[in-house]
PDB file of C-alpha atoms and ligand atoms in Angstrom:
ATOM      1  CA  ASN M   1       6.362  -3.605 -19.756  1.00 86.00           C
ATOM      2  CA  PRO M   2       2.921  -3.343 -18.219  1.00 96.00           C
ATOM      3  CA  LEU M   3       2.675  -3.416 -14.435  1.00 98.00           C
ATOM      4  CA  ALA M   4       0.353  -5.228 -12.043  1.00 98.00           C
ATOM      5  CA  VAL M   5      -0.561  -4.019  -8.563  1.00 99.00           C
ATOM      6  CA  VAL M   6      -1.612  -6.191  -5.644  1.00 99.00           C
ATOM      7  CA  VAL M   7      -3.999  -4.366  -3.306  1.00 99.00           C
ATOM      8  CA  PRO M   8      -4.432  -6.009   0.113  1.00 99.00           C
ATOM      9  CA  ALA M   9      -8.024  -5.231   1.163  1.00 99.00           C
ATOM     10  CA  ALA M  10      -8.801  -8.135   3.485  1.00 98.00           C
ATOM     11  CA  GLY M  11      -8.434  -6.280   6.771  1.00 98.00           C
ATOM     12  CA  VAL M  12     -11.281  -5.618   9.186  1.00 97.00           C
ATOM     13  CA  GLY M  13     -10.236  -2.086  10.128  1.00 97.00           C
ATOM     14  CA  LYS M  14     -10.344  -2.638  13.864  1.00 98.00           C
ATOM     15  CA  ARG M  15      -8.823   0.745  14.750  1.00 98.00           C
ATOM     16  CA  MET M  16     -11.394   2.537  12.597  1.00 97.00           C
ATOM     17  CA  LYS M  17     -14.178   1.315  14.906  1.00 96.00           C
ATOM     18  CA  THR M  18     -16.871   1.120  12.222  1.00 96.00           C
ATOM     19  CA  SER M  19     -19.016  -1.931  11.565  1.00 94.00           C
ATOM     20  CA  CYS M  20     -18.075  -2.184   7.908  1.00 96.00           C
ATOM     21  CA  PRO M  21     -14.381  -2.626   7.021  1.00 98.00           C
ATOM     22  CA  LYS M  22     -12.796   0.794   6.453  1.00 98.00           C
ATOM     23  CA  GLN M  23     -12.022   0.170   2.756  1.00 98.00           C
ATOM     24  CA  TYR M  24     -15.784   0.252   2.134  1.00 98.00           C
ATOM     25  CA  LEU M  25     -16.424   3.569   3.880  1.00 98.00           C
ATOM     26  CA  LYS M  26     -17.385   6.278   1.417  1.00 98.00           C
ATOM     27  CA  ILE M  27     -15.584   9.506   0.655  1.00 97.00           C
ATOM     28  CA  ALA M  28     -17.779  11.664  -1.595  1.00 94.00           C
ATOM     29  CA  GLN M  29     -19.482   9.231  -4.011  1.00 94.00           C
ATOM     30  CA  SER M  30     -17.061   6.322  -3.848  1.00 98.00           C
ATOM     31  CA  THR M  31     -15.679   3.832  -1.376  1.00 98.00           C
ATOM     32  CA  ILE M  32     -12.070   4.127  -0.267  1.00 98.00           C
ATOM     33  CA  LEU M  33     -11.289   0.923  -2.179  1.00 98.00           C
ATOM     34  CA  GLU M  34     -12.752   2.377  -5.382  1.00 98.00           C
ATOM     35  CA  HIS M  35     -10.756   5.599  -4.993  1.00 98.00           C
ATOM     36  CA  THR M  36      -7.575   3.608  -4.476  1.00 98.00           C
ATOM     37  CA  VAL M  37      -7.988   1.093  -7.298  1.00 98.00           C
ATOM     38  CA  LEU M  38      -9.261   3.587  -9.883  1.00 98.00           C
ATOM     39  CA  LYS M  39      -6.335   5.879  -9.059  1.00 98.00           C
ATOM     40  CA  LEU M  40      -3.907   3.017  -9.706  1.00 98.00           C
ATOM     41  CA  LEU M  41      -5.614   2.046 -12.972  1.00 98.00           C
ATOM     42  CA  SER M  42      -5.497   5.632 -14.200  1.00 97.00           C
ATOM     43  CA  HIS M  43      -1.719   5.263 -14.453  1.00 97.00           C
ATOM     44  CA  PRO M  44      -0.922   4.335 -18.068  1.00 97.00           C
ATOM     45  CA  ARG M  45       1.556   1.572 -17.162  1.00 97.00           C
ATOM     46  CA  ILE M  46      -0.708  -0.186 -14.679  1.00 98.00           C
ATOM     47  CA  THR M  47      -2.898  -2.642 -16.567  1.00 98.00           C
ATOM     48  CA  GLN M  48      -4.004  -5.035 -13.863  1.00 98.00           C
ATOM     49  CA  VAL M  49      -5.017  -4.785 -10.206  1.00 98.00           C
ATOM     50  CA  ILE M  50      -5.402  -7.887  -8.049  1.00 98.00           C
ATOM     51  CA  ILE M  51      -7.448  -7.205  -4.932  1.00 99.00           C
ATOM     52  CA  ALA M  52      -7.200  -9.535  -1.923  1.00 99.00           C
ATOM     53  CA  LEU M  53     -10.586  -9.602  -0.206  1.00 98.00           C
ATOM     54  CA  GLY M  54     -11.645 -10.913   3.166  1.00 98.00           C
ATOM     55  CA  GLU M  55     -13.118 -14.399   3.154  1.00 97.00           C
ATOM     56  CA  ALA M  56     -16.524 -13.147   4.302  1.00 95.00           C
ATOM     57  CA  ASP M  57     -16.495  -9.945   2.229  1.00 98.00           C
ATOM     58  CA  GLU M  58     -20.044  -9.012   1.249  1.00 98.00           C
ATOM     59  CA  TYR M  59     -19.398  -5.481   0.015  1.00 98.00           C
ATOM     60  CA  PHE M  60     -17.212  -5.911  -3.061  1.00 98.00           C
ATOM     61  CA  PRO M  61     -19.977  -7.028  -5.474  1.00 98.00           C
ATOM     62  CA  ASP M  62     -21.692  -3.653  -4.976  1.00 98.00           C
ATOM     63  CA  THR M  63     -18.646  -1.627  -6.040  1.00 98.00           C
ATOM     64  CA  GLN M  64     -17.854  -0.327  -9.530  1.00 98.00           C
ATOM     65  CA  LEU M  65     -14.824  -2.606  -9.446  1.00 98.00           C
ATOM     66  CA  ALA M  66     -16.848  -5.821  -9.481  1.00 98.00           C
ATOM     67  CA  ASN M  67     -17.125  -6.097 -13.266  1.00 94.00           C
ATOM     68  CA  HIS M  68     -14.043  -4.111 -14.176  1.00 98.00           C
ATOM     69  CA  THR M  69     -12.009  -5.841 -16.894  1.00 98.00           C
ATOM     70  CA  ASP M  70      -8.650  -4.863 -15.362  1.00 98.00           C
ATOM     71  CA  VAL M  71      -9.529  -6.025 -11.852  1.00 98.00           C
ATOM     72  CA  ARG M  72      -9.145  -9.534 -10.450  1.00 98.00           C
ATOM     73  CA  ILE M  73      -9.913 -10.741  -6.970  1.00 98.00           C
ATOM     74  CA  VAL M  74      -8.381 -13.355  -4.692  1.00 98.00           C
ATOM     75  CA  THR M  75      -9.135 -14.364  -1.114  1.00 98.00           C
ATOM     76  CA  GLY M  76      -6.777 -12.808   1.402  1.00 98.00           C
ATOM     77  CA  GLY M  77      -5.461 -14.293   4.636  1.00 98.00           C
ATOM     78  CA  GLN M  78      -5.000 -13.812   8.357  1.00 97.00           C
ATOM     79  CA  GLU M  79      -2.254 -11.191   8.180  1.00 97.00           C
ATOM     80  CA  ARG M  80      -1.542  -8.516   5.588  1.00 98.00           C
ATOM     81  CA  VAL M  81       1.432 -10.515   4.335  1.00 98.00           C
ATOM     82  CA  ASP M  82      -0.802 -13.553   3.696  1.00 98.00           C
ATOM     83  CA  SER M  83      -3.178 -11.397   1.650  1.00 98.00           C
ATOM     84  CA  VAL M  84      -0.307  -9.938  -0.358  1.00 98.00           C
ATOM     85  CA  LEU M  85       1.128 -13.403  -1.043  1.00 98.00           C
ATOM     86  CA  ALA M  86      -2.254 -14.672  -2.269  1.00 98.00           C
ATOM     87  CA  GLY M  87      -2.406 -11.743  -4.694  1.00 98.00           C
ATOM     88  CA  LEU M  88       1.156 -12.221  -5.897  1.00 98.00           C
ATOM     89  CA  LYS M  89       0.547 -15.889  -6.632  1.00 98.00           C
ATOM     90  CA  ALA M  90      -2.322 -14.980  -8.934  1.00 98.00           C
ATOM     91  CA  ILE M  91       0.000 -12.939 -11.166  1.00 97.00           C
ATOM     92  CA  ASP M  92       1.586 -14.317 -14.306  1.00 96.00           C
ATOM     93  CA  SER M  93       5.165 -13.260 -13.570  1.00 94.00           C
ATOM     94  CA  SER M  94       6.316 -13.762 -17.156  1.00 96.00           C
ATOM     95  CA  ARG M  95       3.814 -11.101 -18.213  1.00 97.00           C
ATOM     96  CA  PHE M  96       4.467  -8.976 -15.140  1.00 98.00           C
ATOM     97  CA  PRO M  97       8.129  -9.286 -14.126  1.00 98.00           C
ATOM     98  CA  TRP M  98       7.696  -6.310 -11.761  1.00 98.00           C
ATOM     99  CA  VAL M  99       4.843  -5.850  -9.309  1.00 98.00           C
ATOM    100  CA  LEU M 100       3.654  -3.109  -7.001  1.00 99.00           C
ATOM    101  CA  VAL M 101       1.827  -3.614  -3.711  1.00 99.00           C
ATOM    102  CA  HIS M 102      -0.415  -0.830  -2.450  1.00 99.00           C
ATOM    103  CA  ASP M 103      -2.652  -0.650   0.640  1.00 99.00           C
ATOM    104  CA  ALA M 104      -6.377  -0.335  -0.047  1.00 99.00           C
ATOM    105  CA  ALA M 105      -6.410   2.151   2.824  1.00 98.00           C
ATOM    106  CA  ARG M 106      -4.222   4.695   0.967  1.00 98.00           C
ATOM    107  CA  PRO M 107      -6.536   6.393  -1.542  1.00 98.00           C
ATOM    108  CA  CYS M 108      -4.622   9.685  -1.444  1.00 98.00           C
ATOM    109  CA  VAL M 109      -1.461   8.419  -3.155  1.00 98.00           C
ATOM    110  CA  THR M 110      -0.596  10.744  -6.036  1.00 97.00           C
ATOM    111  CA  LEU M 111      -0.030   9.659  -9.618  1.00 97.00           C
ATOM    112  CA  SER M 112       3.220  11.603  -9.598  1.00 97.00           C
ATOM    113  CA  ASP M 113       4.485   9.576  -6.609  1.00 98.00           C
ATOM    114  CA  ILE M 114       3.516   6.326  -8.336  1.00 98.00           C
ATOM    115  CA  GLU M 115       5.414   7.526 -11.402  1.00 98.00           C
ATOM    116  CA  LYS M 116       8.435   8.523  -9.329  1.00 98.00           C
ATOM    117  CA  LEU M 117       8.637   5.064  -7.717  1.00 98.00           C
ATOM    118  CA  ILE M 118       8.210   3.196 -11.013  1.00 98.00           C
ATOM    119  CA  ASP M 119      10.899   5.320 -12.705  1.00 98.00           C
ATOM    120  CA  ALA M 120      13.328   4.895  -9.816  1.00 98.00           C
ATOM    121  CA  CYS M 121      12.904   1.104  -9.754  1.00 98.00           C
ATOM    122  CA  LEU M 122      13.073   0.534 -13.505  1.00 98.00           C
ATOM    123  CA  ASN M 123      15.990   2.944 -14.016  1.00 98.00           C
ATOM    124  CA  ALA M 124      18.079   1.365 -11.257  1.00 98.00           C
ATOM    125  CA  GLN M 125      16.668  -2.147 -11.825  1.00 98.00           C
ATOM    126  CA  GLN M 126      16.271  -2.105  -8.074  1.00 98.00           C
ATOM    127  CA  GLY M 127      13.204  -2.600  -5.884  1.00 98.00           C
ATOM    128  CA  GLY M 128      12.018   0.283  -3.777  1.00 98.00           C
ATOM    129  CA  ILE M 129       9.343   1.859  -1.646  1.00 99.00           C
ATOM    130  CA  LEU M 130       7.750   5.269  -1.211  1.00 99.00           C
ATOM    131  CA  ALA M 131       8.861   6.672   2.118  1.00 98.00           C
ATOM    132  CA  LEU M 132       8.692   9.858   4.136  1.00 98.00           C
ATOM    133  CA  PRO M 133      11.506  11.260   6.279  1.00 97.00           C
ATOM    134  CA  VAL M 134      10.603  11.362   9.966  1.00 97.00           C
ATOM    135  CA  ARG M 135      10.039  14.956  11.141  1.00 95.00           C
ATOM    136  CA  ASP M 136       9.523  14.706  14.876  1.00 95.00           C
ATOM    137  CA  THR M 137      12.185  13.945  17.436  1.00 95.00           C
ATOM    138  CA  MET M 138      11.979  10.233  18.182  1.00 96.00           C
ATOM    139  CA  LYS M 139      12.154   8.679  21.664  1.00 97.00           C
ATOM    140  CA  ARG M 140      12.669   5.115  22.769  1.00 97.00           C
ATOM    141  CA  SER M 141      10.781   4.232  25.937  1.00 98.00           C
ATOM    142  CA  GLU M 142      10.351   1.799  28.764  1.00 98.00           C
ATOM    143  CA  ASP M 143       7.223   1.949  30.954  1.00 97.00           C
ATOM    144  CA  SER M 144       6.308   5.343  29.452  1.00 97.00           C
ATOM    145  CA  MET M 145       9.669   6.824  30.447  1.00 98.00           C
ATOM    146  CA  VAL M 146      12.217   7.982  27.885  1.00 98.00           C
ATOM    147  CA  THR M 147      15.279   5.802  27.729  1.00 98.00           C
ATOM    148  CA  GLU M 148      16.860   7.352  24.675  1.00 97.00           C
ATOM    149  CA  THR M 149      16.481   9.902  21.886  1.00 97.00           C
ATOM    150  CA  VAL M 150      16.805   8.111  18.571  1.00 95.00           C
ATOM    151  CA  GLU M 151      18.849   9.719  15.795  1.00 91.00           C
ATOM    152  CA  ARG M 152      16.180  10.990  13.410  1.00 91.00           C
ATOM    153  CA  ASP M 153      18.286  11.773  10.365  1.00 90.00           C
ATOM    154  CA  ASN M 154      18.242   8.222   9.047  1.00 94.00           C
ATOM    155  CA  LEU M 155      14.640   7.363   9.913  1.00 97.00           C
ATOM    156  CA  TRP M 156      11.853   7.091   7.372  1.00 98.00           C
ATOM    157  CA  HIS M 157       8.173   6.176   7.439  1.00 98.00           C
ATOM    158  CA  ALA M 158       7.556   3.277   5.030  1.00 98.00           C
ATOM    159  CA  LEU M 159       4.558   3.990   2.760  1.00 98.00           C
ATOM    160  CA  THR M 160       3.111   2.149  -0.209  1.00 98.00           C
ATOM    161  CA  PRO M 161       3.255   1.464  -3.099  1.00 99.00           C
ATOM    162  CA  GLN M 162       6.273  -0.796  -2.790  1.00 99.00           C
ATOM    163  CA  MET M 163       7.725  -2.241  -5.993  1.00 99.00           C
ATOM    164  CA  PHE M 164       9.867  -5.341  -6.539  1.00 98.00           C
ATOM    165  CA  PRO M 165      10.590  -8.031  -9.124  1.00 98.00           C
ATOM    166  CA  SER M 166       7.601 -10.402  -8.820  1.00 98.00           C
ATOM    167  CA  GLU M 167       9.432 -13.686  -8.359  1.00 98.00           C
ATOM    168  CA  LEU M 168      11.981 -12.219  -5.948  1.00 98.00           C
ATOM    169  CA  LEU M 169       9.171 -10.838  -3.786  1.00 98.00           C
ATOM    170  CA  ILE M 170       7.238 -14.123  -3.695  1.00 98.00           C
ATOM    171  CA  GLN M 171      10.372 -16.040  -2.697  1.00 98.00           C
ATOM    172  CA  ALA M 172      11.287 -13.494  -0.024  1.00 98.00           C
ATOM    173  CA  ILE M 173       7.806 -13.552   1.507  1.00 98.00           C
ATOM    174  CA  GLU M 174       7.616 -17.353   1.498  1.00 98.00           C
ATOM    175  CA  GLN M 175      11.035 -17.554   3.131  1.00 98.00           C
ATOM    176  CA  ALA M 176      10.080 -14.970   5.758  1.00 97.00           C
ATOM    177  CA  ILE M 177       6.774 -16.673   6.562  1.00 97.00           C
ATOM    178  CA  SER M 178       8.335 -20.095   6.941  1.00 97.00           C
ATOM    179  CA  SER M 179      10.977 -18.643   9.270  1.00 97.00           C
ATOM    180  CA  GLY M 180       8.325 -16.974  11.384  1.00 96.00           C
ATOM    181  CA  ALA M 181       9.797 -13.507  10.743  1.00 96.00           C
ATOM    182  CA  MET M 182       7.651 -10.464  11.479  1.00 93.00           C
ATOM    183  CA  ILE M 183       6.689  -9.009   8.106  1.00 95.00           C
ATOM    184  CA  THR M 184       4.782  -5.735   8.102  1.00 96.00           C
ATOM    185  CA  ASP M 185       5.564  -4.594   4.567  1.00 98.00           C
ATOM    186  CA  GLU M 186       7.083  -6.015   1.389  1.00 98.00           C
ATOM    187  CA  ALA M 187      10.445  -4.352   2.019  1.00 98.00           C
ATOM    188  CA  SER M 188      10.800  -6.166   5.348  1.00 98.00           C
ATOM    189  CA  ALA M 189      10.497  -9.498   3.528  1.00 98.00           C
ATOM    190  CA  ILE M 190      13.130  -8.403   1.014  1.00 98.00           C
ATOM    191  CA  GLU M 191      15.419  -7.249   3.846  1.00 97.00           C
ATOM    192  CA  PHE M 192      14.919 -10.554   5.645  1.00 97.00           C
ATOM    193  CA  ALA M 193      16.024 -12.371   2.497  1.00 97.00           C
ATOM    194  CA  GLY M 194      19.137 -10.184   2.296  1.00 97.00           C
ATOM    195  CA  GLY M 195      17.935  -8.088  -0.634  1.00 98.00           C
ATOM    196  CA  GLN M 196      18.245  -4.380  -1.330  1.00 97.00           C
ATOM    197  CA  CYS M 197      15.515  -1.770  -1.277  1.00 98.00           C
ATOM    198  CA  GLN M 198      15.748   1.891  -2.241  1.00 98.00           C
ATOM    199  CA  LEU M 199      13.840   4.706  -0.540  1.00 98.00           C
ATOM    200  CA  VAL M 200      11.940   7.047  -2.833  1.00 98.00           C
ATOM    201  CA  GLU M 201      10.694  10.156  -1.056  1.00 98.00           C
ATOM    202  CA  GLY M 202       6.933  10.465  -1.363  1.00 98.00           C
ATOM    203  CA  SER M 203       4.280  12.989  -0.418  1.00 98.00           C
ATOM    204  CA  SER M 204       2.874  13.374   3.097  1.00 98.00           C
ATOM    205  CA  GLU M 205      -0.593  13.368   1.486  1.00 98.00           C
ATOM    206  CA  ASN M 206      -0.287   9.589   1.116  1.00 98.00           C
ATOM    207  CA  ILE M 207      -1.819   8.802   4.507  1.00 98.00           C
ATOM    208  CA  LYS M 208      -3.053   5.377   5.530  1.00 98.00           C
ATOM    209  CA  ILE M 209      -6.629   5.722   6.750  1.00 98.00           C
ATOM    210  CA  THR M 210      -6.316   4.087  10.145  1.00 98.00           C
ATOM    211  CA  ARG M 211      -8.320   5.903  12.817  1.00 98.00           C
ATOM    212  CA  PRO M 212     -11.697   7.704  12.698  1.00 97.00           C
ATOM    213  CA  ASP M 213     -10.117  11.181  12.357  1.00 97.00           C
ATOM    214  CA  ASP M 214      -8.248  10.114   9.218  1.00 98.00           C
ATOM    215  CA  LEU M 215     -11.459   9.971   7.193  1.00 98.00           C
ATOM    216  CA  ALA M 216     -12.041  13.738   7.241  1.00 98.00           C
ATOM    217  CA  LEU M 217      -8.369  14.335   6.489  1.00 98.00           C
ATOM    218  CA  ALA M 218      -8.470  11.949   3.504  1.00 98.00           C
ATOM    219  CA  GLU M 219     -11.589  13.676   2.192  1.00 98.00           C
ATOM    220  CA  PHE M 220      -9.852  17.037   2.488  1.00 98.00           C
ATOM    221  CA  ILE M 221      -6.777  15.750   0.618  1.00 98.00           C
ATOM    222  CA  LEU M 222      -8.803  14.058  -2.153  1.00 97.00           C
ATOM    223  CA  THR M 223     -10.948  17.162  -2.677  1.00 96.00           C
ATOM    224  CA  LYS M 224      -7.849  19.337  -2.863  1.00 96.00           C
ATOM    225  CA  GLN M 225      -6.193  16.937  -5.321  1.00 94.00           C
ATOM    226  CA  GLN M 226      -9.264  16.889  -7.563  1.00 90.00           C
ATOM    227  CA  SER M 227      -9.706  20.664  -7.505  1.00 89.00           C
ATOM    228  CA  ILE M 228      -6.133  21.402  -8.526  1.00 81.00           C
ATOM    229  CA  ASN M 229      -5.806  18.180 -10.495  1.00 71.00           C
ATOM    230  CA  ASP M 230      -2.506  17.214  -8.877  1.00 57.00           C
ATOM    231  CA  SER M 231      -3.349  13.639  -8.058  1.00 55.00           C
TER     232      SER M 231
HETATM  233  N1  CTP W 301      -4.983  -6.192   5.089  1.00 96.59           N
HETATM  234  C1  CTP W 301      -5.197  -7.380   4.372  1.00 96.59           C
HETATM  235  N2  CTP W 301      -5.255  -8.582   5.033  1.00 96.59           N
HETATM  236  C2  CTP W 301      -5.121  -8.637   6.373  1.00 96.59           C
HETATM  237  C3  CTP W 301      -4.899  -7.437   7.115  1.00 96.59           C
HETATM  238  C4  CTP W 301      -4.822  -6.222   6.440  1.00 96.59           C
HETATM  239  O1  CTP W 301      -5.341  -7.342   3.147  1.00 96.59           O
HETATM  240  N3  CTP W 301      -5.202  -9.814   6.968  1.00 96.59           N
HETATM  241  C5  CTP W 301      -4.949  -4.907   4.365  1.00 96.59           C
HETATM  242  C6  CTP W 301      -5.973  -3.900   4.871  1.00 96.59           C
HETATM  243  O2  CTP W 301      -7.245  -4.150   4.263  1.00 96.59           O
HETATM  244  C7  CTP W 301      -5.364  -2.568   4.489  1.00 96.59           C
HETATM  245  C8  CTP W 301      -3.858  -2.853   4.471  1.00 96.59           C
HETATM  246  O3  CTP W 301      -3.707  -4.268   4.545  1.00 96.59           O
HETATM  247  O4  CTP W 301      -5.732  -2.120   3.204  1.00 96.59           O
HETATM  248  C9  CTP W 301      -3.143  -2.133   5.596  1.00 96.59           C
HETATM  249  O5  CTP W 301      -3.537  -2.677   6.853  1.00 96.59           O
HETATM  250  P1  CTP W 301      -4.220  -1.848   8.034  1.00 96.59           P
HETATM  251  O6  CTP W 301      -4.185  -0.396   7.748  1.00 96.59           O
HETATM  252  O7  CTP W 301      -3.650  -2.340   9.309  1.00 96.59           O
HETATM  253  O8  CTP W 301      -5.784  -2.292   7.898  1.00 96.59           O
HETATM  254  P2  CTP W 301      -6.616  -3.228   8.861  1.00 96.59           P
HETATM  255  O9  CTP W 301      -5.783  -4.386   9.265  1.00 96.59           O
HETATM  256  O10 CTP W 301      -7.912  -3.491   8.186  1.00 96.59           O
HETATM  257  O11 CTP W 301      -6.883  -2.255  10.114  1.00 96.59           O
HETATM  258  P3  CTP W 301      -6.633  -2.616  11.677  1.00 96.59           P
HETATM  259  O12 CTP W 301      -5.179  -2.993  11.791  1.00 96.59           O
HETATM  260  O13 CTP W 301      -6.971  -1.338  12.391  1.00 96.59           O
HETATM  261  O14 CTP W 301      -7.568  -3.732  11.994  1.00 96.59           O
HETATM  262 MG1   MG W 302      -3.946  -4.123  10.416  1.00 96.59          MG
END
C-alpha cells in the first residue's frame, strides 16, 4: 500500500525569533520545509504529502513544492493537533489506510529511520513512533530545586514521524480534543483513547529545529548526510 504523510507547517516559530516562520528559513539552497517534504517523497512508499499551512502563509507559493503533483495543502489551526487533524481529514483513508505525521521542522530525519518505522508498524500491524532513549539524568523540580531524580531507563524522547491507522488516529484526536486533553503528539491522542503505540529507536540526527542555534546544527547534519549519502 502507498503511504501518505501529513506535515504540520502552520506554526509561527516563536522560539526561533525570526520574522519569517522557521519552516521557511533556508539551509543551503532550500527552505527547511522543502528539505523535509522532498526527503519524505524520496521514500518509494510515500506517494502523497499533505502540508498544513498557516492561514496567512505568504511563503509557500514561492517554494518548489507549490506545483508538485504529490503535494496537497490544507489550512492548519491554532495548535499543532488542529493542523494535523485538518491534514488527516483531507486524506482518502480507503486509499491510505495508514498515515504518517512528520514535523516540518525536522528536515534531518533519515530515510533509513523512516523505513525502520514503516517496517515496524506494518509488520506488527501496530502504530508507532520514532523515539530516542533519554541519556541525561532526569530531575523533577519545584521552584528550581530538585525534588526527585526520575528513573531514566524507561524514558524516551518522542520524535516524528509517527505512524498509525488513519481512521483510528482521526477518531483518537477528535476524542482527545473534545475532552480537552493536552495533545502534543499523535501518540498522546492514541494513548488518551486507550490505544497502543510502539517505540522505534531513531537517530539523534533527527532534531526539531526549535531555537536559533539549531539552524547551524541542522545545516551540519544535512551536509554530512549528503556527503556520505546516508540520509
Ligand atoms: N505547527 C502547526 N500548527 C500549529 C503549531 C505548530 O502545524 N498551530 C507545526 C510547526 O509548523 C512545526 C511542528 O508543528 O513544524 C512542530 O511545532 P513547533 O516546533 O513547536 O513549531 P512552532 O509552533 O512553529 O514553534 P514555536 O512553538 O517556537 O512557536
Ligand atoms: Mg509550537
